[in-house]
JSON list of C-alpha atoms in Angstrom, two decimals:
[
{"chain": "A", "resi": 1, "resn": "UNK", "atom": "CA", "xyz": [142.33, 2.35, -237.39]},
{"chain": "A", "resi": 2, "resn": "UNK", "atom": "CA", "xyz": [140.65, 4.93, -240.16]},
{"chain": "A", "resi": 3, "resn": "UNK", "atom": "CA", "xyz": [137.33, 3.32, -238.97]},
{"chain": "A", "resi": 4, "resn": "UNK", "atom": "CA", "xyz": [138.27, 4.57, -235.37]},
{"chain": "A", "resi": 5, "resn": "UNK", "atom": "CA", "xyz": [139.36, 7.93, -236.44]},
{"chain": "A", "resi": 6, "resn": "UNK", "atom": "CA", "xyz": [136.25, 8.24, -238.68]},
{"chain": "A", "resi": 7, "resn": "UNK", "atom": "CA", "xyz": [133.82, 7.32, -235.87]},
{"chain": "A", "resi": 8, "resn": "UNK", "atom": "CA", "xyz": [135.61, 9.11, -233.10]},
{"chain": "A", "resi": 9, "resn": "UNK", "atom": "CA", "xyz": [135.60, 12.78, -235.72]},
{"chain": "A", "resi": 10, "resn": "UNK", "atom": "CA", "xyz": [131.65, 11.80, -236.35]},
{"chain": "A", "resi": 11, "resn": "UNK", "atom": "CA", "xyz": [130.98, 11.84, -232.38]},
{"chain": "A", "resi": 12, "resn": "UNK", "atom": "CA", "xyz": [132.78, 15.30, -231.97]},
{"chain": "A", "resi": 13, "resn": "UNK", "atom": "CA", "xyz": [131.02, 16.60, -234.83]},
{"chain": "A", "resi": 14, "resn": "UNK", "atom": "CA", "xyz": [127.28, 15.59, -233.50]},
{"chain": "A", "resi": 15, "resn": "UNK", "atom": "CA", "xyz": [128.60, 16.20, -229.99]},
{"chain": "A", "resi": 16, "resn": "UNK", "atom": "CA", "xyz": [129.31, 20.06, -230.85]},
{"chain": "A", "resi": 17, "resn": "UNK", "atom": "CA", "xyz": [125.85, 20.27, -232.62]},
{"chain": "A", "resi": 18, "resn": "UNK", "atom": "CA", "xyz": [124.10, 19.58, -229.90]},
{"chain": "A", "resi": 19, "resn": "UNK", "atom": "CA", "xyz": [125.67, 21.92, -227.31]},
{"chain": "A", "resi": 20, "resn": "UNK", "atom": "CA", "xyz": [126.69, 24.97, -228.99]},
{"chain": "A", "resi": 21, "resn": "UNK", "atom": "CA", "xyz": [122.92, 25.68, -229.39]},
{"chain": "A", "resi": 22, "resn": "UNK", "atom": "CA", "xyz": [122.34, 24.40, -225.80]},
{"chain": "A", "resi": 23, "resn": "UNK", "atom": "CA", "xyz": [124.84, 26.40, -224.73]},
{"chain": "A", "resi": 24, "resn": "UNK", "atom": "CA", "xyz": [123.46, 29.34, -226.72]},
{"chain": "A", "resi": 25, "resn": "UNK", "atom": "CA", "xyz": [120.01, 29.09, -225.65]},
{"chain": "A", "resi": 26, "resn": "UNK", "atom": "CA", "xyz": [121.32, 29.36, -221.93]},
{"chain": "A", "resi": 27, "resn": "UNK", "atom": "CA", "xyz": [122.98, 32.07, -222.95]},
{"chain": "A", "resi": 28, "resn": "UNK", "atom": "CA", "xyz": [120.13, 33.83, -224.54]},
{"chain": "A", "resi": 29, "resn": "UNK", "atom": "CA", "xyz": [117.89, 32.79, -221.12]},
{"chain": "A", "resi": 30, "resn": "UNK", "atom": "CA", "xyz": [120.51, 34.38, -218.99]},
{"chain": "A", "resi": 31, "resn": "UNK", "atom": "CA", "xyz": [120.14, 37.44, -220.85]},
{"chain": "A", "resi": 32, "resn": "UNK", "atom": "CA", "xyz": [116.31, 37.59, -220.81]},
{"chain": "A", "resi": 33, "resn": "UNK", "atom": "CA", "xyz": [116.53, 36.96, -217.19]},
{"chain": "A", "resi": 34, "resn": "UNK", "atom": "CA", "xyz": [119.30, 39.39, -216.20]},
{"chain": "A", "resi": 35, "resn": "UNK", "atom": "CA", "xyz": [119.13, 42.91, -213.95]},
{"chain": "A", "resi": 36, "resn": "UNK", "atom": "CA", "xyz": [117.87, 45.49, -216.54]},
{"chain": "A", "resi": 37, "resn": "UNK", "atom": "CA", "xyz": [120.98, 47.81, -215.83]},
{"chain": "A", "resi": 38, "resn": "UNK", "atom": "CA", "xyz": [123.09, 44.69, -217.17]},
{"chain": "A", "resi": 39, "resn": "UNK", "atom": "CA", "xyz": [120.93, 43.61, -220.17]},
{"chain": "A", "resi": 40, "resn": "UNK", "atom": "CA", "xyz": [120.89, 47.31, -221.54]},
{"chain": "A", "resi": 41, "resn": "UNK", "atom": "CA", "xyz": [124.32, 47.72, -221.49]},
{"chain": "A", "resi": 42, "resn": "UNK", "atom": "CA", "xyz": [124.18, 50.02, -218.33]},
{"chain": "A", "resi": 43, "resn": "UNK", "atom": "CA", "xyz": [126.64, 50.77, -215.63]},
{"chain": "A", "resi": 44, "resn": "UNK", "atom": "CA", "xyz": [124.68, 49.77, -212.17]},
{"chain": "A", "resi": 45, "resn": "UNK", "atom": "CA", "xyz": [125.13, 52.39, -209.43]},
{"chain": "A", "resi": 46, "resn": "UNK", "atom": "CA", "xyz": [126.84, 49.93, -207.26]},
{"chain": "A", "resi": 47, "resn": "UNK", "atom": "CA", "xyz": [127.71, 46.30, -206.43]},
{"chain": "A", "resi": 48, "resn": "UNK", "atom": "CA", "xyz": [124.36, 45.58, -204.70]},
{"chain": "A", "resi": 49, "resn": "UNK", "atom": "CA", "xyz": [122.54, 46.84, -207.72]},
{"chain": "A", "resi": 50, "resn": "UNK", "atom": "CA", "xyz": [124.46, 44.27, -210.41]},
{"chain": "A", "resi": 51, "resn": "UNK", "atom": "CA", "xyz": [123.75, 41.12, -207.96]},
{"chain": "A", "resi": 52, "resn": "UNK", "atom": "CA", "xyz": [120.50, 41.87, -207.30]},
{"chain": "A", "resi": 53, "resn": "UNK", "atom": "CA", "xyz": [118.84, 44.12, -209.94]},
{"chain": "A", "resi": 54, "resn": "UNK", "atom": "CA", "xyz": [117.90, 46.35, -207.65]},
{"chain": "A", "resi": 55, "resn": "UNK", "atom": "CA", "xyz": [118.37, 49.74, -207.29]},
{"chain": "A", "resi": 56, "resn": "UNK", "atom": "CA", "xyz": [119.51, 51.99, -204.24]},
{"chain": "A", "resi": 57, "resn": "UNK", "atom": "CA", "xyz": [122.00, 50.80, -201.99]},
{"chain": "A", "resi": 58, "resn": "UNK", "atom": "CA", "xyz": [121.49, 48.34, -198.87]},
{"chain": "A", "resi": 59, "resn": "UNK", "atom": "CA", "xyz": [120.73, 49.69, -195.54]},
{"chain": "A", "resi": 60, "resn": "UNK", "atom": "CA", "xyz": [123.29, 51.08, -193.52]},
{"chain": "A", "resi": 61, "resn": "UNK", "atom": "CA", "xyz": [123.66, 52.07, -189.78]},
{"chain": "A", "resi": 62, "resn": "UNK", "atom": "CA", "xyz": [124.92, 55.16, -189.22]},
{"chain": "A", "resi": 63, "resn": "UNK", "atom": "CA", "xyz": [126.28, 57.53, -186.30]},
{"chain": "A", "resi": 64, "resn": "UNK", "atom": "CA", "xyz": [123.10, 59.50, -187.20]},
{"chain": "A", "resi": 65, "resn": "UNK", "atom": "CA", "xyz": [120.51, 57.04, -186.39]},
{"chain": "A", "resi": 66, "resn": "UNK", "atom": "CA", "xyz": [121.65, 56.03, -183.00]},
{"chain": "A", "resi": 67, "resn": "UNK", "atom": "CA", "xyz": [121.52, 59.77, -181.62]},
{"chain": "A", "resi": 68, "resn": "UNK", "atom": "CA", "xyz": [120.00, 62.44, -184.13]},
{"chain": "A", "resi": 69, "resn": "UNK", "atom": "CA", "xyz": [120.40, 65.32, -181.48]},
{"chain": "A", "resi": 70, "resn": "UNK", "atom": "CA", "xyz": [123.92, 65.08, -182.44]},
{"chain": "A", "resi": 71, "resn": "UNK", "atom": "CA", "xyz": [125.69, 68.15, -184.05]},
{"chain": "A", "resi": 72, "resn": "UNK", "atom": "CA", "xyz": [128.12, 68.37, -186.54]},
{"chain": "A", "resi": 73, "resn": "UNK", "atom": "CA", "xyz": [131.48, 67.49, -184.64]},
{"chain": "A", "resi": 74, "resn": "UNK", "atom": "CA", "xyz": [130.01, 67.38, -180.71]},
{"chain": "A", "resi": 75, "resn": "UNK", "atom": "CA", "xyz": [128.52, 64.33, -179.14]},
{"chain": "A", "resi": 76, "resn": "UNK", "atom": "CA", "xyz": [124.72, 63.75, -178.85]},
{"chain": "A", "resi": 77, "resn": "UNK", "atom": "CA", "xyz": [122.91, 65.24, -175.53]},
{"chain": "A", "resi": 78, "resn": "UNK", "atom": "CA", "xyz": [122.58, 60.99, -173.79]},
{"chain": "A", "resi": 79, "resn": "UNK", "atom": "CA", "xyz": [126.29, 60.96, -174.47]},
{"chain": "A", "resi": 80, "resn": "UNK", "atom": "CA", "xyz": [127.36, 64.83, -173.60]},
{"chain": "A", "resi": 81, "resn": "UNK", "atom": "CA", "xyz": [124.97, 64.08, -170.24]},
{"chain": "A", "resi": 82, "resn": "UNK", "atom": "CA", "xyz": [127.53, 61.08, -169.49]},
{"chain": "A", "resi": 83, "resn": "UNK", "atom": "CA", "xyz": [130.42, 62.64, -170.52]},
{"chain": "A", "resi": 84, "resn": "UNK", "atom": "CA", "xyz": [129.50, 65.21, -168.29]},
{"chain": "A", "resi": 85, "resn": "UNK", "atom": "CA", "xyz": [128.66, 63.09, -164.73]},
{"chain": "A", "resi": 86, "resn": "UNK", "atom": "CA", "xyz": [131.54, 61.02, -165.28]},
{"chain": "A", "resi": 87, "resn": "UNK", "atom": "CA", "xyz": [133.74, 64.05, -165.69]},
{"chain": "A", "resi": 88, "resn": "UNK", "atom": "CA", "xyz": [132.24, 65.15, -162.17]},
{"chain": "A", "resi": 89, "resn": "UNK", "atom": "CA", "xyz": [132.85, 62.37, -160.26]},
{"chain": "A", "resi": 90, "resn": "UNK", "atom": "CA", "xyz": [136.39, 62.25, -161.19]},
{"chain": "A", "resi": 91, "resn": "UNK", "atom": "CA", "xyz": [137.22, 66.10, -160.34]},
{"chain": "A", "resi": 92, "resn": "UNK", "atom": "CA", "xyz": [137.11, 67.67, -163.99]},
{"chain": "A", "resi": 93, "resn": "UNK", "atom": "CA", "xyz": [135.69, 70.01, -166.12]},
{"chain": "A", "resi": 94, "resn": "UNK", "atom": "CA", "xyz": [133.40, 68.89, -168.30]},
{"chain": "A", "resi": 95, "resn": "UNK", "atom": "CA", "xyz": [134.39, 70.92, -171.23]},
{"chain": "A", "resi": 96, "resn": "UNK", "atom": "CA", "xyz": [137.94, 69.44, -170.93]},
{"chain": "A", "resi": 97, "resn": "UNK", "atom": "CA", "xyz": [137.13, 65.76, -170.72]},
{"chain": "A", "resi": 98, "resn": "UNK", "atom": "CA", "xyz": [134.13, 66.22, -173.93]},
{"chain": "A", "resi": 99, "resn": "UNK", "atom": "CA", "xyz": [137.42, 67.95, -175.73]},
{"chain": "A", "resi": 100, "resn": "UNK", "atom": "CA", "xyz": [139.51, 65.12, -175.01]},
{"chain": "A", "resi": 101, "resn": "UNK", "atom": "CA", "xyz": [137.17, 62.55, -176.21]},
{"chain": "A", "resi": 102, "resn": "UNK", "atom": "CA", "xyz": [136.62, 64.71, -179.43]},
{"chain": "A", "resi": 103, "resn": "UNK", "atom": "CA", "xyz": [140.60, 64.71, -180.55]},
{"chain": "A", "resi": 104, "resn": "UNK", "atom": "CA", "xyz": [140.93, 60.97, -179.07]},
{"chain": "A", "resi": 105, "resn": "UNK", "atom": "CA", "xyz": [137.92, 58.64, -180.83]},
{"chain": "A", "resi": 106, "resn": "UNK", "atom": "CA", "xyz": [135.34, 61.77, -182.41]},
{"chain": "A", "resi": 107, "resn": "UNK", "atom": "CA", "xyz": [132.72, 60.57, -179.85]},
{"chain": "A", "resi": 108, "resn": "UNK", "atom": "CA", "xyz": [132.71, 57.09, -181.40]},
{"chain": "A", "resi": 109, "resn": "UNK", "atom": "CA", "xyz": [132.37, 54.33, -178.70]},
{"chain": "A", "resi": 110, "resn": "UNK", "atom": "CA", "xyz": [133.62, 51.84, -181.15]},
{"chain": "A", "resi": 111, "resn": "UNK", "atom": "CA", "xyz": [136.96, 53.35, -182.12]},
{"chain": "A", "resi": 112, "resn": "UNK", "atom": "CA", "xyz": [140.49, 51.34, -181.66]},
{"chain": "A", "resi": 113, "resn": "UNK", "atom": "CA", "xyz": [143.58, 53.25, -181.79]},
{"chain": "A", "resi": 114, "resn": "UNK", "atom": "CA", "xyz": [146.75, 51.55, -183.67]},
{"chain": "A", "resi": 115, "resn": "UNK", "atom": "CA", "xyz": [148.23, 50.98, -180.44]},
{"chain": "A", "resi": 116, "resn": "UNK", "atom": "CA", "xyz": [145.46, 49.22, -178.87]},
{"chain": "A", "resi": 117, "resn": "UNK", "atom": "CA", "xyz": [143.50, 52.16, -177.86]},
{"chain": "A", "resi": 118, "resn": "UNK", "atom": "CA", "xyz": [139.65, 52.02, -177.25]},
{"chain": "A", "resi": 119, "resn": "UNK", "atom": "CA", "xyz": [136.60, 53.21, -176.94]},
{"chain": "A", "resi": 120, "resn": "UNK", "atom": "CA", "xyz": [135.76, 56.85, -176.33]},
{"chain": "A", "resi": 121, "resn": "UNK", "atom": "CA", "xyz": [139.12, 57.58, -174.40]},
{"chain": "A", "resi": 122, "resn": "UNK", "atom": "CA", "xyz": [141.33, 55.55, -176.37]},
{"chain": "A", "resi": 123, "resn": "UNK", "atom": "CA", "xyz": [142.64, 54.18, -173.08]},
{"chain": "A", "resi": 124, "resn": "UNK", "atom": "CA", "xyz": [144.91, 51.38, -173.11]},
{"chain": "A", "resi": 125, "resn": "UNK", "atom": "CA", "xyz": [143.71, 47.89, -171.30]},
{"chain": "A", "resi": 126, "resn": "UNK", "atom": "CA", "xyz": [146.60, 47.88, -169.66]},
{"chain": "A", "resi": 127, "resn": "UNK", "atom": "CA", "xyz": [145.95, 51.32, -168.61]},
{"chain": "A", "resi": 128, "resn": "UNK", "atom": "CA", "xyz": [142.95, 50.82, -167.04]},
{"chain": "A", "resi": 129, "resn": "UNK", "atom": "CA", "xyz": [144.03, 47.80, -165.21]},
{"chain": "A", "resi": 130, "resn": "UNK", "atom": "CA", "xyz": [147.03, 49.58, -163.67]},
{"chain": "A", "resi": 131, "resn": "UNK", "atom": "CA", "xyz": [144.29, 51.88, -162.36]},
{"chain": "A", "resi": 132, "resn": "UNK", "atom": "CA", "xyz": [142.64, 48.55, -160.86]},
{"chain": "A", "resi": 133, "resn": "UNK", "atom": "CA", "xyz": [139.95, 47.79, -164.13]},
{"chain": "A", "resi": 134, "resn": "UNK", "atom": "CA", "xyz": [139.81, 43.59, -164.02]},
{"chain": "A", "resi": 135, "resn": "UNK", "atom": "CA", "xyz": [138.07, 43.43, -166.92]},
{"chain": "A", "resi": 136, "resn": "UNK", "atom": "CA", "xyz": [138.82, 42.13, -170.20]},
{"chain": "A", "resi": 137, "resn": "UNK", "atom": "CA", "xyz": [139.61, 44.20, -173.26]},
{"chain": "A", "resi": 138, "resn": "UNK", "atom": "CA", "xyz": [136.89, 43.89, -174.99]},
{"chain": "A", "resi": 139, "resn": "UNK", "atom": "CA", "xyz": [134.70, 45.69, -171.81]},
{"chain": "A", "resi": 140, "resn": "UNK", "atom": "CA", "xyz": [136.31, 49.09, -172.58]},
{"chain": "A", "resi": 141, "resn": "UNK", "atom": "CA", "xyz": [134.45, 49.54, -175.50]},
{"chain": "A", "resi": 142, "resn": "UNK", "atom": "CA", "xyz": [131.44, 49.59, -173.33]},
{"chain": "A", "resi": 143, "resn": "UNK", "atom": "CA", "xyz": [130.37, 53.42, -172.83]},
{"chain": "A", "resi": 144, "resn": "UNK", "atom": "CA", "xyz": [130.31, 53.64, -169.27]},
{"chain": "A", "resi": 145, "resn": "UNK", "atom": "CA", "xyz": [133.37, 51.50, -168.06]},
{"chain": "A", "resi": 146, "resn": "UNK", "atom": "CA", "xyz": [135.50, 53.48, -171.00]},
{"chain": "A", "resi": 147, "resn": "UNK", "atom": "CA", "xyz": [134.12, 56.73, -169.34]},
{"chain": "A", "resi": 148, "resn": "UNK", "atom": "CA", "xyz": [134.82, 55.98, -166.09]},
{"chain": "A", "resi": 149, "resn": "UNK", "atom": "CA", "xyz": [138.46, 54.32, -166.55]},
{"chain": "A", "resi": 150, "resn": "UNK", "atom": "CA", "xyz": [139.34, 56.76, -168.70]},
{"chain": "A", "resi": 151, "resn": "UNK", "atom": "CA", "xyz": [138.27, 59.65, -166.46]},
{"chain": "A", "resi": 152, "resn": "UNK", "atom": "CA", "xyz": [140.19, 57.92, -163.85]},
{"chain": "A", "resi": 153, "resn": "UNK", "atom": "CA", "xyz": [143.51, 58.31, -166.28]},
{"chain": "A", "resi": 154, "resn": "UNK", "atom": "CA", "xyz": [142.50, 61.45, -167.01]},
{"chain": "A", "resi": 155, "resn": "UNK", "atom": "CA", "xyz": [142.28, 63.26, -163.63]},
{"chain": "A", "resi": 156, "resn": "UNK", "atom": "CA", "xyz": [145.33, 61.93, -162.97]},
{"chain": "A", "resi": 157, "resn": "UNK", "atom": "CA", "xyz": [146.77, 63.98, -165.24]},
{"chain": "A", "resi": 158, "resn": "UNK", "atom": "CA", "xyz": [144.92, 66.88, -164.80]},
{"chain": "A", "resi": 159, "resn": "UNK", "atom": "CA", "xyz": [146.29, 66.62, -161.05]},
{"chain": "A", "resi": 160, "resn": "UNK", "atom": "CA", "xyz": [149.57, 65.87, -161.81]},
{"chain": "A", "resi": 161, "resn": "UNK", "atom": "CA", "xyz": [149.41, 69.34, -164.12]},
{"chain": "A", "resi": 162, "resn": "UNK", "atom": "CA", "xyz": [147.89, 71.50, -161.51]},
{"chain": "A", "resi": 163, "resn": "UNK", "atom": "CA", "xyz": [144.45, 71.93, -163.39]},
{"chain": "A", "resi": 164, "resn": "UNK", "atom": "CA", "xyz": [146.94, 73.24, -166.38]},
{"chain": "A", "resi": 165, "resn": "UNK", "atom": "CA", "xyz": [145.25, 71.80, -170.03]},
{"chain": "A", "resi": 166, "resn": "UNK", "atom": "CA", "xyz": [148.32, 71.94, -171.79]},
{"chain": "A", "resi": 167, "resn": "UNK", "atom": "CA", "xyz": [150.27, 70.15, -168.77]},
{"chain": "A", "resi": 168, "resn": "UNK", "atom": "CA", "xyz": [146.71, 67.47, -168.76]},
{"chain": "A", "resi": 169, "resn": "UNK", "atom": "CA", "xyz": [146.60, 66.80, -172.22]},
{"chain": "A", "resi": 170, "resn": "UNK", "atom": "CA", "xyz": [150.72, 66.12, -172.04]},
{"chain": "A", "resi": 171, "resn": "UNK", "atom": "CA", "xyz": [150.29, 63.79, -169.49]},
{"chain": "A", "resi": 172, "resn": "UNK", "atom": "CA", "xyz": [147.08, 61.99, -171.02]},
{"chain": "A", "resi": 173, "resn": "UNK", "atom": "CA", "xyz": [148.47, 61.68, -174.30]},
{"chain": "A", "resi": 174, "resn": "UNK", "atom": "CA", "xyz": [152.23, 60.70, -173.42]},
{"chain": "A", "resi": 175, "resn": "UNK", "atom": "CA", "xyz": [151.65, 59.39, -169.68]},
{"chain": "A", "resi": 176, "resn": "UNK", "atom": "CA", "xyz": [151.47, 60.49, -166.89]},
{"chain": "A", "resi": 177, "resn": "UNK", "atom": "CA", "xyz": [155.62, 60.98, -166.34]},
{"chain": "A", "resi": 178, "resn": "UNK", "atom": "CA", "xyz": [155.55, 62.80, -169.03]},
{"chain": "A", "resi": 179, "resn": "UNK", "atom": "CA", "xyz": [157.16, 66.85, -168.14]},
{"chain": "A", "resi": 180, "resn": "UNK", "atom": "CA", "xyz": [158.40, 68.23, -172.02]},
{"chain": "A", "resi": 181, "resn": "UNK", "atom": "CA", "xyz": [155.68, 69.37, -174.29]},
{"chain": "A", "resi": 182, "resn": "UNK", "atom": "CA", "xyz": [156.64, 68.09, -177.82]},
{"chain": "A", "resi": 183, "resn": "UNK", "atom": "CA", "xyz": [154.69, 69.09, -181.26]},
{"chain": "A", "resi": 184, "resn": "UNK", "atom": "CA", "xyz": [152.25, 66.65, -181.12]},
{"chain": "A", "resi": 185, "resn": "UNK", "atom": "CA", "xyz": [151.22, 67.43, -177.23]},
{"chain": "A", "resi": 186, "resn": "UNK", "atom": "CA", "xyz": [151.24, 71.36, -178.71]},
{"chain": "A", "resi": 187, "resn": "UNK", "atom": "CA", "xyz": [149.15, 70.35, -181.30]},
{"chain": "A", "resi": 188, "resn": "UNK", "atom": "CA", "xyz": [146.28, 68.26, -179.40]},
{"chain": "A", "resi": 189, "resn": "UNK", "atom": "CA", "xyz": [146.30, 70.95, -176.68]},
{"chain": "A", "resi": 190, "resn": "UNK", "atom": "CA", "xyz": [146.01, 74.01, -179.09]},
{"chain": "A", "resi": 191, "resn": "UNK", "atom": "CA", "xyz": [142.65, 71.71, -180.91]},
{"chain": "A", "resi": 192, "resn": "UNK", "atom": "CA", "xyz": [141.43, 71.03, -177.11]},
{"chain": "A", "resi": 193, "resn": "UNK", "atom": "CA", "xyz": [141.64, 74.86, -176.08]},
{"chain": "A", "resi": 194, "resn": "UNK", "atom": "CA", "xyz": [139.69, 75.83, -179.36]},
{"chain": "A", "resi": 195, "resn": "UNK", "atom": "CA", "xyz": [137.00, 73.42, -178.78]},
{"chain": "A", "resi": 196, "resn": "UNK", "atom": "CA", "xyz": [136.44, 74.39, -175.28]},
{"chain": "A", "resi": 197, "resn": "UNK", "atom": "CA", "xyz": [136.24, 78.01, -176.17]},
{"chain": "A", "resi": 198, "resn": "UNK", "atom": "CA", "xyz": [133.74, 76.71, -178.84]},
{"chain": "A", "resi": 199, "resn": "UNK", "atom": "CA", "xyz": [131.41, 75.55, -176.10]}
]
């Protein structure tokens, strides 16, 4: 039994002498072979820098690149242009509908409200179907069947109101039974009236 013990502590003992310098020669090559920021002891900028040792950040695609004619808080001149024939052919002002689609998804085709809201006009699938839209969901987020559904929502409201913005934007935003004005209808209609003086 000692003879066991003996040979077994022997084996642990050359076992350990072999790989704690293996292990700290992989250690040392891991080091040598590391990002610079890490192996000086230097905070990288950001994640992409500490995997890859490289510095700068990845691309990204922004709002920018797809339509640099934009300014600061109005839609680009391809998009104002739709926003604009679209609000035509449905029987509104142009300046109301671009306001509209300012306060509801900031011009971004893409946007999707908590309620199910999308695209441009944050309309509601089931929205646009009652207004006789068979497609699927995912379709309103494409630019021109979000403009034109949503117009279609939208001049019904601004009919229902008498051409009134207040009484458009309360019918818009809370349907189009809606009679009361309540704070958040004040609200969206006092930012819509400022923006359209702003044009």
């Amino acid at each position: 039994m000692t003879l066991i013990k003996t040979f077994a502590t022997a084996t642990l003992f050359l076992t350990g002498a072999l790989v704690v310098p293996a292990l700290a020669d992989t250690a040392r090559s891991a080091k040598a072979e590391a990002p610079a920021a890490v192996a000086n002891d230097e905070k990288p900028d950001n994640i992409f820098e500490l995997l890859f040792g490289v510095k700068g950040k990845p691309n990204t695609v922004t709002a920018e690149k797809f339509d640099t004619s934009a300014p600061k808080g109005g839609p680009g001149a391809t998009l104002r242009g739709r926003i604009s024939a679209h609000a035509k052919a449905a029987g509104l002002p142009a300046e109301l509908a671009e306001a509209v689609i300012r306060h509801e998804s900031r011009f971004n085709p893409r946007a999707r409200g908590r309620h199910g809201e999308i695209g441009l006009m944050q309309i509601k699938p089931q929205t646009a179907r009652g207004l006789g839209y068979t497609g699927t969901a995912a379709g309103l987020y494409d630019v021109e069947t979000n403009l034109k559904w949503g117009m279609a929502y939208l001049a019904g409201a601004y009919k229902l109101a008498g051409g009134d913005t207040c009484g458009t934007i309360l019918r818009y935003n809370a349907g189009h039974g809606a009679t009361r004005m309540n704070r958040t209808s004040r609200a969206y209609c006092s930012e819509v009236t400022t923006y359209v003086a702003s044009l």
